[in-house]
Amino acid sequence: MTGGPHAPATRRQFLGLTAAAGFALVTGCSARQPTAAGPSTSTPGGLRLTAAPMRVDLAGSEIPTWGYGTLPGPEIRLRAGDRLRVELDNELPDDTTIHWHGLAPPNRMDGVPGLTQDPVAPGERFTYEFETPTAGSFMYHAHVGMQLDRGLYGPLVVEPRSEELSYDREYTLMLDDWRDGMDAHGGHGADAGHGSAAEDDGGDAVSFGGRSYPLLLVNGRPPEDPPVLETRPGDRLRLRVMNIAADTGFRFAIAGHRLTVTHTDGMPVEPIPVDALRLGMGERYDVLVESAQRGGAWQVGVQAEGRGGWGRAVLRYGGSPASSPPAVAQRPGELDGRLVAYADLLAREPLTLPAGSPDRVYDLELSGTQIGGQSYPDADPLPVAEGEWVRITMRNTSAKWHPMHLHGHHFQVLTPTGRGPVKDTATVAARGGVLSFDFLATNPGDWLFHCHNHHHMEDGMVRVVRYR
Ligand code: C2O
Ligand code: CU
């Protein structure tokens, strides 16, 4: 349980910290500095997160927003099998909740107001408490209306009991699109008017959203004030890259370096080298990066898919203080290289499905405002029964790419290998894209299934998977 900025921790430091604290709250480990109020205080046996109005400094502009004290909120770290215990204090002038994105808690801890819990009213407290048996890279965020579009989010890492990967340091990178509190801003953000023509004339531009966002942030920092990832020649880095944006899919690459994908949405895959990642909103990738350069400072580029928009971090080799950072907008050529694709990913821990075929199959059209011809809340639940093997197939008839997220479960994407990746958020390509996944109905309750574009979600792209 630590507070205040400190240097990026090495893996050994993380383990030491976690071992000592049992349940560790790590701030500053993402090479970021708290930008507003101090980090949340810890409470005996757990943490307290206070949702409150705050101000963030975005390259010199003081921006009012709502958050958990820092942007992103403090990184929560625990180990597989630990109990997460978080007291949420609501100091907002509005109801709020926290959803643990990618985790599979008991239903009443899932943080969906009106479905799994009463919203936490202003001035009230709610305690989230559940076990976290599964290691991985997850996120937490508010789940009331468009609150996620402010600063009410943070990373949550569950470390395995014994780590199979070997690496020297790790960083968490949260990618976000930002417009809260900004009226007019030049910026390098996602501009709906830029590059969107191709979408309208039926071109094949990849587009996840259409709203204008003046800034793209990496760990709460705009490109003019990027987070710096320190490394040394010969070191191996682990990066946990997370897309928490409301309306933006990202492409991610590092100039002069390849990425070895080891996990998606926290779940292990056979390691595979790529040049670039594409992340829909809600998706995460863990990658290993070999620090094979002799020195220098290298652009970690974050490009908004299908429109203008740019964010970045800098990978800097220690011992080269003289090397100046790359120019703000310098674009790594790797962004155009080999992209990670679901079909290339092989689950290391596939679901244990019985022989035969699924017990229940849903075939659902994604239209941009509807799932299966219905708009939430005027939508029927999708019934399942405990123990069933359920398959959902989605056909996207719209011009936007939709990252579809299922609460409370890990699902396995169907790919030609029969061993597709296990995920909790999967993107369905626009204009006829089809994607299927399987899951085992082993976690009773009412679980949201929705597009993680928050505008699409607010427009009704939500259904409820209901156990009967
Ligand atoms: Cu990350 Cu229902 O959300
Ligand atoms: Cu969508």
Short mmCIF file of C-alpha atoms and ligand atoms in Angstrom, two decimals:
data_model
loop_
_atom_site.label_atom_id
_atom_site.label_comp_id
_atom_site.label_asym_id
_atom_site.label_seq_id
_atom_site.Cartn_x
_atom_site.Cartn_y
_atom_site.Cartn_z
CA MET A 1 0.00 0.00 0.00
CA THR A 2 1.96 2.93 -1.17
CA GLY A 3 1.26 6.49 -2.06
CA GLY A 4 2.97 9.24 -3.93
CA PRO A 5 5.05 9.15 -7.07
CA HIS A 6 8.05 6.91 -7.25
CA ALA A 7 10.26 5.52 -9.94
CA PRO A 8 8.88 2.71 -12.07
CA ALA A 9 9.25 -0.45 -10.06
CA THR A 10 11.12 -3.45 -11.25
CA ARG A 11 9.36 -6.77 -11.24
CA ARG A 12 11.26 -7.76 -8.13
CA GLN A 13 10.03 -4.66 -6.35
CA PHE A 14 6.48 -5.45 -7.34
CA LEU A 15 6.71 -8.94 -5.95
CA GLY A 16 8.28 -7.71 -2.76
CA LEU A 17 5.61 -5.11 -2.34
CA THR A 18 2.82 -7.51 -3.03
CA ALA A 19 4.23 -10.15 -0.76
CA ALA A 20 4.58 -7.65 2.05
CA ALA A 21 1.20 -6.07 1.69
CA GLY A 22 -0.80 -9.05 0.59
CA PHE A 23 -3.00 -6.66 -1.30
CA ALA A 24 -1.16 -3.83 -2.83
CA LEU A 25 -2.19 -0.50 -4.18
CA VAL A 26 0.53 0.73 -6.43
CA THR A 27 0.60 4.25 -7.71
CA GLY A 28 3.15 5.72 -10.00
CA CYS A 29 4.16 2.32 -11.36
CA SER A 30 2.96 3.26 -14.79
CA ALA A 31 5.57 5.96 -15.11
CA ARG A 32 2.92 8.53 -14.45
CA GLN A 33 2.66 11.13 -11.81
CA PRO A 34 -0.52 11.83 -9.96
CA THR A 35 -1.97 14.88 -11.63
CA ALA A 36 -4.52 16.02 -9.13
CA ALA A 37 -5.44 15.12 -5.59
CA GLY A 38 -3.28 12.54 -3.87
CA PRO A 39 -3.72 8.83 -4.30
CA SER A 40 -6.52 7.06 -2.53
CA THR A 41 -5.83 6.00 0.98
CA SER A 42 -5.72 2.38 1.91
CA THR A 43 -8.03 0.89 4.49
CA PRO A 44 -7.34 -2.10 6.69
CA GLY A 45 -7.63 -5.21 4.56
CA GLY A 46 -8.47 -3.28 1.44
CA LEU A 47 -8.66 0.02 -0.32
CA ARG A 48 -10.84 3.03 -0.48
CA LEU A 49 -11.67 4.66 -3.77
CA THR A 50 -13.29 8.05 -3.57
CA ALA A 51 -15.18 9.14 -6.66
CA ALA A 52 -15.13 12.92 -6.63
CA PRO A 53 -14.81 16.01 -8.81
CA MET A 54 -11.15 16.77 -9.48
CA ARG A 55 -8.92 18.70 -11.82
CA VAL A 56 -6.30 17.29 -14.11
CA ASP A 57 -3.40 19.06 -15.74
CA LEU A 58 -3.35 18.23 -19.44
CA ALA A 59 -0.17 19.80 -20.78
CA GLY A 60 -0.72 23.02 -18.92
CA SER A 61 -4.50 23.25 -19.11
CA GLU A 62 -6.36 22.68 -15.87
CA ILE A 63 -9.35 20.56 -16.74
CA PRO A 64 -12.25 19.81 -14.39
CA THR A 65 -13.42 16.22 -14.40
CA TRP A 66 -14.55 13.39 -12.13
CA GLY A 67 -12.17 10.69 -11.02
CA TYR A 68 -10.70 8.55 -8.28
CA GLY A 69 -8.05 11.07 -7.20
CA THR A 70 -5.54 10.50 -10.00
CA LEU A 71 -5.86 9.97 -13.75
CA PRO A 72 -6.01 7.03 -14.30
CA GLY A 73 -7.22 5.99 -10.87
CA PRO A 74 -4.71 4.13 -8.68
CA GLU A 75 -3.49 0.80 -9.98
CA ILE A 76 -4.94 -2.03 -7.93
CA ARG A 77 -2.68 -5.05 -7.70
CA LEU A 78 -3.36 -8.33 -6.05
CA ARG A 79 -2.49 -11.96 -6.50
CA ALA A 80 -4.60 -14.79 -7.82
CA GLY A 81 -6.73 -16.11 -5.00
CA ASP A 82 -6.63 -12.86 -3.01
CA ARG A 83 -9.77 -11.14 -1.91
CA LEU A 84 -10.44 -7.76 -3.43
CA ARG A 85 -12.02 -5.37 -0.98
CA VAL A 86 -12.72 -1.82 -2.09
CA GLU A 87 -14.80 0.75 -0.27
CA LEU A 88 -16.27 3.14 -2.78
CA ASP A 89 -17.10 6.57 -1.35
CA ASN A 90 -19.30 8.62 -3.59
CA GLU A 91 -18.50 12.32 -3.38
CA LEU A 92 -19.97 13.03 -6.81
CA PRO A 93 -23.19 14.99 -7.27
CA ASP A 94 -24.55 11.90 -9.06
CA ASP A 95 -25.12 8.19 -8.48
CA THR A 96 -22.20 5.93 -9.30
CA THR A 97 -20.94 2.31 -9.22
CA ILE A 98 -17.75 0.46 -10.10
CA HIS A 99 -17.60 -2.36 -12.64
CA TRP A 100 -14.60 -4.71 -12.58
CA HIS A 101 -14.04 -5.12 -16.30
CA GLY A 102 -12.86 -8.62 -17.20
CA LEU A 103 -13.25 -10.10 -13.74
CA ALA A 104 -15.99 -12.60 -12.99
CA PRO A 105 -17.23 -11.71 -9.51
CA PRO A 106 -20.50 -12.85 -7.98
CA ASN A 107 -23.31 -11.00 -9.74
CA ARG A 108 -24.10 -8.60 -6.89
CA MET A 109 -20.51 -7.25 -7.07
CA ASP A 110 -20.60 -6.53 -10.82
CA GLY A 111 -21.47 -2.87 -10.46
CA VAL A 112 -24.37 -2.47 -12.88
CA PRO A 113 -26.91 -0.07 -11.37
CA GLY A 114 -30.51 -1.20 -11.45
CA LEU A 115 -29.46 -4.71 -12.46
CA THR A 116 -26.92 -6.07 -9.98
CA GLN A 117 -27.02 -3.38 -7.28
CA ASP A 118 -28.70 -0.16 -6.26
CA PRO A 119 -26.70 2.80 -7.49
CA VAL A 120 -24.47 4.34 -4.84
CA ALA A 121 -26.06 7.71 -4.10
CA PRO A 122 -24.10 10.91 -3.43
CA GLY A 123 -22.58 10.77 0.04
CA GLU A 124 -23.00 7.02 0.30
CA ARG A 125 -20.51 4.17 0.52
CA PHE A 126 -20.58 0.71 -1.01
CA THR A 127 -18.09 -2.05 -0.32
CA TYR A 128 -17.09 -4.38 -3.12
CA GLU A 129 -15.64 -7.62 -1.90
CA PHE A 130 -14.93 -10.84 -3.77
CA GLU A 131 -12.23 -13.32 -4.62
CA THR A 132 -10.04 -12.92 -7.67
CA PRO A 133 -8.95 -16.44 -8.63
CA THR A 134 -7.87 -15.56 -12.18
CA ALA A 135 -4.67 -13.70 -12.99
CA GLY A 136 -4.63 -11.07 -15.71
CA SER A 137 -4.75 -7.46 -16.81
CA PHE A 138 -8.12 -5.93 -16.02
CA MET A 139 -9.68 -2.51 -15.52
CA TYR A 140 -12.20 -0.91 -13.24
CA HIS A 141 -14.54 1.87 -14.25
CA ALA A 142 -17.78 3.59 -13.33
CA HIS A 143 -20.85 2.07 -14.95
CA VAL A 144 -23.44 4.83 -14.72
CA GLY A 145 -24.39 6.61 -17.93
CA MET A 146 -21.41 8.26 -19.60
CA GLN A 147 -19.32 8.55 -16.40
CA LEU A 148 -16.61 6.41 -17.94
CA ASP A 149 -16.05 9.20 -20.43
CA ARG A 150 -14.63 11.24 -17.56
CA GLY A 151 -11.70 10.08 -15.45
CA LEU A 152 -13.53 7.39 -13.47
CA TYR A 153 -11.31 4.46 -14.44
CA GLY A 154 -8.13 2.67 -13.47
CA PRO A 155 -6.07 -0.50 -14.03
CA LEU A 156 -6.43 -3.68 -12.01
CA VAL A 157 -3.73 -6.33 -12.24
CA VAL A 158 -4.04 -9.80 -10.76
CA GLU A 159 -0.64 -11.45 -10.66
CA PRO A 160 -0.37 -15.22 -10.96
CA ARG A 161 0.84 -17.17 -7.93
CA SER A 162 3.88 -18.11 -9.94
CA GLU A 163 4.87 -16.08 -12.96
CA GLU A 164 5.81 -18.04 -16.08
CA LEU A 165 7.08 -15.11 -18.04
CA SER A 166 10.43 -13.62 -17.31
CA TYR A 167 10.91 -9.92 -17.68
CA ASP A 168 12.79 -7.12 -15.98
CA ARG A 169 10.21 -4.37 -15.68
CA GLU A 170 6.62 -3.77 -16.48
CA TYR A 171 4.40 -0.85 -17.30
CA THR A 172 0.67 -0.47 -17.56
CA LEU A 173 -0.52 1.82 -20.36
CA MET A 174 -4.11 2.99 -20.38
CA LEU A 175 -5.21 4.53 -23.67
CA ASP A 176 -8.08 6.99 -23.57
CA ASP A 177 -9.90 9.52 -25.71
CA TRP A 178 -10.66 12.72 -23.89
CA ARG A 179 -13.10 15.57 -24.18
CA ASP A 180 -14.38 16.14 -20.67
CA GLY A 181 -14.06 19.74 -19.54
CA MET A 182 -12.59 20.89 -22.87
CA ASP A 183 -14.41 23.43 -24.92
CA ALA A 184 -12.02 24.43 -27.66
CA HIS A 185 -8.66 22.78 -28.06
CA GLY A 186 -6.31 22.35 -31.00
CA GLY A 187 -4.84 19.07 -29.84
CA HIS A 188 -3.99 15.87 -31.65
CA GLY A 189 -7.19 14.14 -30.71
CA ALA A 190 -9.71 12.11 -32.60
CA ASP A 191 -11.53 14.39 -34.98
CA ALA A 192 -14.76 13.07 -36.39
CA GLY A 193 -14.50 15.39 -39.35
CA HIS A 194 -11.13 14.03 -40.36
CA GLY A 195 -10.99 10.79 -42.26
CA SER A 196 -14.65 10.03 -41.75
CA ALA A 197 -15.58 10.59 -45.38
CA ALA A 198 -14.16 7.18 -46.24
CA GLU A 199 -16.65 5.58 -43.85
CA ASP A 200 -19.61 7.23 -45.45
CA ASP A 201 -18.81 6.20 -49.00
CA GLY A 202 -18.53 2.58 -48.01
CA GLY A 203 -14.73 2.52 -47.99
CA ASP A 204 -13.02 -0.01 -45.79
CA ALA A 205 -11.69 2.45 -43.21
CA VAL A 206 -11.69 0.97 -39.75
CA SER A 207 -13.90 3.15 -37.61
CA PHE A 208 -14.99 2.50 -34.04
CA GLY A 209 -16.80 5.75 -33.38
CA GLY A 210 -17.77 9.11 -34.71
CA ARG A 211 -17.63 11.71 -31.97
CA SER A 212 -14.98 14.37 -31.73
CA TYR A 213 -12.40 13.96 -28.96
CA PRO A 214 -9.80 16.74 -28.72
CA LEU A 215 -7.14 14.62 -26.98
CA LEU A 216 -5.81 11.10 -26.83
CA LEU A 217 -4.19 10.27 -23.52
CA VAL A 218 -1.73 7.61 -22.41
CA ASN A 219 -1.94 7.21 -18.64
CA GLY A 220 -3.73 10.51 -18.42
CA ARG A 221 -1.03 12.38 -20.36
CA PRO A 222 -1.39 14.17 -23.69
CA PRO A 223 1.24 13.75 -26.42
CA GLU A 224 2.95 17.04 -25.48
CA ASP A 225 3.66 15.62 -22.01
CA PRO A 226 4.11 11.89 -22.60
CA PRO A 227 4.74 9.21 -20.01
CA VAL A 228 8.31 7.91 -20.24
CA LEU A 229 9.04 4.19 -20.02
CA GLU A 230 12.58 3.65 -18.82
CA THR A 231 14.58 0.70 -20.02
CA ARG A 232 18.15 -0.51 -20.47
CA PRO A 233 19.80 -2.33 -23.34
CA GLY A 234 19.07 -6.04 -22.98
CA ASP A 235 16.13 -5.62 -20.63
CA ARG A 236 12.83 -7.28 -21.38
CA LEU A 237 9.73 -5.23 -20.68
CA ARG A 238 6.21 -6.36 -20.12
CA LEU A 239 3.57 -3.88 -21.18
CA ARG A 240 -0.07 -4.17 -20.25
CA VAL A 241 -1.88 -2.11 -22.88
CA MET A 242 -5.50 -1.29 -22.14
CA ASN A 243 -8.09 0.60 -24.17
CA ILE A 244 -10.43 2.48 -21.82
CA ALA A 245 -11.65 4.97 -24.45
CA ALA A 246 -15.34 5.64 -24.98
CA ASP A 247 -15.35 6.05 -28.76
CA THR A 248 -11.90 5.23 -30.15
CA GLY A 249 -10.20 2.08 -31.38
CA PHE A 250 -6.42 2.33 -31.26
CA ARG A 251 -3.45 1.04 -33.15
CA PHE A 252 -0.34 0.70 -31.01
CA ALA A 253 3.33 0.20 -31.96
CA ILE A 254 6.83 1.13 -30.81
CA ALA A 255 9.36 2.56 -33.23
CA GLY A 256 12.36 0.24 -33.62
CA HIS A 257 10.84 -2.60 -31.57
CA ARG A 258 8.60 -5.61 -32.14
CA LEU A 259 5.94 -6.79 -29.74
CA THR A 260 5.44 -10.36 -28.58
CA VAL A 261 1.81 -10.85 -27.60
CA THR A 262 1.46 -13.09 -24.54
CA HIS A 263 -2.07 -12.35 -23.32
CA THR A 264 -5.27 -10.81 -24.52
CA ASP A 265 -7.85 -9.56 -22.03
CA GLY A 266 -5.59 -11.06 -19.37
CA MET A 267 -5.79 -14.61 -20.74
CA PRO A 268 -2.64 -16.35 -21.99
CA VAL A 269 -1.99 -17.10 -25.66
CA GLU A 270 0.94 -18.79 -27.37
CA PRO A 271 3.51 -16.00 -27.70
CA ILE A 272 3.40 -14.44 -31.14
CA PRO A 273 5.46 -11.59 -32.59
CA VAL A 274 3.67 -8.68 -34.24
CA ASP A 275 4.50 -5.12 -35.21
CA ALA A 276 1.31 -3.50 -34.00
CA LEU A 277 -1.79 -4.03 -31.89
CA ARG A 278 -5.33 -3.03 -32.67
CA LEU A 279 -7.45 -2.55 -29.58
CA GLY A 280 -11.17 -1.98 -29.51
CA MET A 281 -12.58 -0.22 -26.49
CA GLY A 282 -12.40 -2.54 -23.47
CA GLU A 283 -9.72 -4.81 -24.98
CA ARG A 284 -6.29 -5.39 -23.47
CA TYR A 285 -3.06 -6.95 -24.69
CA ASP A 286 0.01 -7.93 -22.71
CA VAL A 287 3.19 -7.81 -24.75
CA LEU A 288 6.87 -8.43 -24.15
CA VAL A 289 9.36 -6.01 -25.67
CA GLU A 290 13.05 -6.77 -26.02
CA SER A 291 15.13 -3.69 -25.41
CA ALA A 292 17.41 -4.46 -28.30
CA GLN A 293 18.54 -0.94 -29.14
CA ARG A 294 21.76 0.48 -27.76
CA GLY A 295 20.14 3.63 -26.53
CA GLY A 296 18.01 6.54 -27.48
CA ALA A 297 14.39 7.52 -27.06
CA TRP A 298 11.72 5.81 -29.16
CA GLN A 299 8.18 6.72 -29.97
CA VAL A 300 5.44 4.57 -28.49
CA GLY A 301 2.73 5.53 -30.96
CA VAL A 302 -1.01 5.41 -30.39
CA GLN A 303 -3.05 6.10 -33.49
CA ALA A 304 -6.84 6.48 -33.51
CA GLU A 305 -8.26 4.03 -36.05
CA GLY A 306 -10.11 5.50 -38.99
CA ARG A 307 -9.71 9.17 -38.25
CA GLY A 308 -7.25 11.79 -37.13
CA GLY A 309 -6.00 11.39 -33.59
CA TRP A 310 -2.70 10.75 -31.95
CA GLY A 311 -1.29 9.90 -28.55
CA ARG A 312 2.07 8.65 -27.41
CA ALA A 313 4.51 7.57 -24.74
CA VAL A 314 8.30 7.49 -25.00
CA LEU A 315 10.53 4.45 -24.48
CA ARG A 316 13.86 5.77 -23.21
CA TYR A 317 17.07 3.88 -22.64
CA GLY A 318 18.80 4.78 -19.40
CA GLY A 319 22.28 6.15 -19.74
CA SER A 320 21.27 8.18 -22.75
CA PRO A 321 20.11 11.36 -21.06
CA ALA A 322 21.27 13.35 -24.04
CA SER A 323 18.84 11.73 -26.44
CA SER A 324 15.96 14.06 -27.04
CA PRO A 325 12.47 12.60 -27.26
CA PRO A 326 11.00 11.98 -30.70
CA ALA A 327 8.92 14.80 -32.16
CA VAL A 328 5.37 14.80 -30.85
CA ALA A 329 3.76 13.54 -34.05
CA GLN A 330 6.54 11.27 -35.32
CA ARG A 331 4.74 8.15 -36.46
CA PRO A 332 6.38 4.72 -36.08
CA GLY A 333 6.34 2.83 -39.38
CA GLU A 334 5.58 -0.28 -37.32
CA LEU A 335 1.99 0.96 -37.10
CA ASP A 336 1.58 -0.23 -40.69
CA GLY A 337 3.26 -3.58 -40.09
CA ARG A 338 1.84 -6.93 -39.08
CA LEU A 339 -1.21 -6.50 -36.86
CA VAL A 340 -2.35 -8.92 -34.22
CA ALA A 341 -5.41 -10.87 -35.44
CA TYR A 342 -7.69 -13.16 -33.44
CA ALA A 343 -7.21 -15.92 -36.02
CA ASP A 344 -3.47 -15.96 -35.25
CA LEU A 345 -3.92 -16.26 -31.49
CA LEU A 346 -3.93 -19.68 -29.84
CA ALA A 347 -5.38 -19.95 -26.35
CA ARG A 348 -2.98 -21.46 -23.87
CA GLU A 349 -5.84 -22.29 -21.54
CA PRO A 350 -8.86 -23.01 -23.76
CA LEU A 351 -12.30 -23.42 -22.22
CA THR A 352 -13.08 -26.99 -21.22
CA LEU A 353 -16.05 -27.60 -23.48
CA PRO A 354 -17.87 -30.93 -23.54
CA ALA A 355 -17.99 -33.04 -26.70
CA GLY A 356 -20.77 -32.31 -29.16
CA SER A 357 -22.33 -28.98 -29.89
CA PRO A 358 -23.51 -25.97 -27.87
CA ASP A 359 -26.62 -26.29 -25.72
CA ARG A 360 -27.83 -22.90 -26.81
CA VAL A 361 -27.03 -20.66 -29.75
CA TYR A 362 -27.83 -16.99 -30.26
CA ASP A 363 -27.46 -15.36 -33.63
CA LEU A 364 -27.56 -11.59 -33.22
CA GLU A 365 -27.31 -8.73 -35.67
CA LEU A 366 -25.35 -5.66 -34.59
CA SER A 367 -26.83 -2.54 -36.12
CA GLY A 368 -25.14 0.27 -34.23
CA THR A 369 -28.13 0.97 -31.98
CA GLN A 370 -29.48 -2.56 -31.56
CA ILE A 371 -28.40 -6.08 -30.76
CA GLY A 372 -30.57 -8.74 -32.37
CA GLY A 373 -33.15 -6.14 -33.45
CA GLN A 374 -33.73 -4.79 -29.95
CA SER A 375 -32.59 -1.68 -28.12
CA TYR A 376 -32.01 -1.71 -24.38
CA PRO A 377 -33.85 -1.18 -22.08
CA ASP A 378 -36.76 -2.31 -24.29
CA ALA A 379 -35.02 -5.60 -24.94
CA ASP A 380 -35.72 -9.17 -23.92
CA PRO A 381 -33.17 -10.93 -21.79
CA LEU A 382 -31.15 -13.70 -23.40
CA PRO A 383 -31.90 -16.72 -21.24
CA VAL A 384 -29.28 -19.32 -20.35
CA ALA A 385 -29.28 -22.11 -17.80
CA GLU A 386 -26.49 -22.89 -15.39
CA GLY A 387 -24.04 -25.40 -16.81
CA GLU A 388 -24.89 -24.75 -20.44
CA TRP A 389 -22.43 -24.28 -23.25
CA VAL A 390 -23.63 -21.12 -24.97
CA ARG A 391 -22.60 -19.81 -28.37
CA ILE A 392 -23.21 -16.25 -29.51
CA THR A 393 -22.74 -15.31 -33.15
CA MET A 394 -22.77 -11.64 -34.11
CA ARG A 395 -23.24 -10.21 -37.60
CA ASN A 396 -22.33 -6.57 -37.93
CA THR A 397 -24.42 -4.81 -40.55
CA SER A 398 -23.29 -1.30 -39.58
CA ALA A 399 -20.39 0.88 -40.75
CA LYS A 400 -18.71 0.91 -37.32
CA TRP A 401 -16.57 -1.73 -35.66
CA HIS A 402 -18.13 -2.87 -32.38
CA PRO A 403 -16.10 -4.20 -29.44
CA MET A 404 -18.59 -6.47 -27.67
CA HIS A 405 -18.11 -7.11 -23.96
CA LEU A 406 -19.72 -9.82 -21.83
CA HIS A 407 -19.76 -9.30 -18.09
CA GLY A 408 -18.98 -12.07 -15.62
CA HIS A 409 -17.50 -14.63 -18.02
CA HIS A 410 -14.51 -15.39 -20.19
CA PHE A 411 -15.46 -16.53 -23.65
CA GLN A 412 -13.52 -18.25 -26.40
CA VAL A 413 -13.49 -16.71 -29.86
CA LEU A 414 -14.17 -19.23 -32.64
CA THR A 415 -11.32 -19.27 -35.14
CA PRO A 416 -10.34 -21.82 -37.80
CA THR A 417 -7.75 -23.41 -35.49
CA GLY A 418 -10.42 -24.35 -32.96
CA ARG A 419 -8.23 -22.82 -30.27
CA GLY A 420 -9.11 -19.15 -30.54
CA PRO A 421 -8.21 -16.70 -27.79
CA VAL A 422 -10.12 -16.54 -24.52
CA LYS A 423 -11.34 -12.99 -23.99
CA ASP A 424 -14.07 -10.86 -22.47
CA THR A 425 -14.25 -8.20 -25.19
CA ALA A 426 -14.07 -8.98 -28.89
CA THR A 427 -14.34 -6.61 -31.82
CA VAL A 428 -16.68 -7.40 -34.72
CA ALA A 429 -15.59 -5.82 -38.00
CA ALA A 430 -17.93 -3.45 -39.83
CA ARG A 431 -19.98 -4.12 -42.97
CA GLY A 432 -20.71 -7.81 -42.70
CA GLY A 433 -18.15 -8.86 -40.12
CA VAL A 434 -19.11 -12.06 -38.28
CA LEU A 435 -17.71 -13.26 -35.00
CA SER A 436 -18.73 -16.14 -32.74
CA PHE A 437 -17.73 -17.01 -29.23
CA ASP A 438 -18.51 -19.77 -26.76
CA PHE A 439 -18.85 -19.54 -23.02
CA LEU A 440 -19.80 -21.82 -20.18
CA ALA A 441 -22.70 -20.61 -18.07
CA THR A 442 -21.10 -21.11 -14.69
CA ASN A 443 -21.70 -17.77 -12.96
CA PRO A 444 -25.41 -17.29 -12.20
CA GLY A 445 -26.98 -13.87 -12.39
CA ASP A 446 -27.94 -11.09 -14.78
CA TRP A 447 -24.97 -10.11 -16.91
CA LEU A 448 -24.68 -7.24 -19.34
CA PHE A 449 -23.61 -7.96 -22.88
CA HIS A 450 -22.92 -4.73 -24.71
CA CYS A 451 -20.89 -2.70 -27.13
CA HIS A 452 -18.04 -0.97 -25.30
CA ASN A 453 -18.48 2.13 -27.41
CA HIS A 454 -20.22 4.10 -24.71
CA HIS A 455 -22.27 6.10 -27.18
CA HIS A 456 -23.49 2.90 -28.81
CA MET A 457 -24.21 1.53 -25.35
CA GLU A 458 -26.23 4.60 -24.44
CA ASP A 459 -28.06 4.25 -27.77
CA GLY A 460 -29.21 0.78 -26.78
CA MET A 461 -26.56 -1.74 -27.87
CA VAL A 462 -27.04 -3.72 -24.67
CA ARG A 463 -28.70 -7.03 -23.82
CA VAL A 464 -28.84 -8.97 -20.57
CA VAL A 465 -27.74 -12.60 -20.36
CA ARG A 466 -30.08 -13.95 -17.71
CA TYR A 467 -29.69 -17.24 -15.86
CA ARG A 468 -32.97 -18.88 -15.10
CU1 C2O B 1 -16.20 -2.24 -19.23
CU2 C2O B 1 -20.21 -3.02 -19.03
O1 C2O B 1 -18.18 -2.60 -19.13
CU CU B 2 -20.55 -0.28 -31.05
#
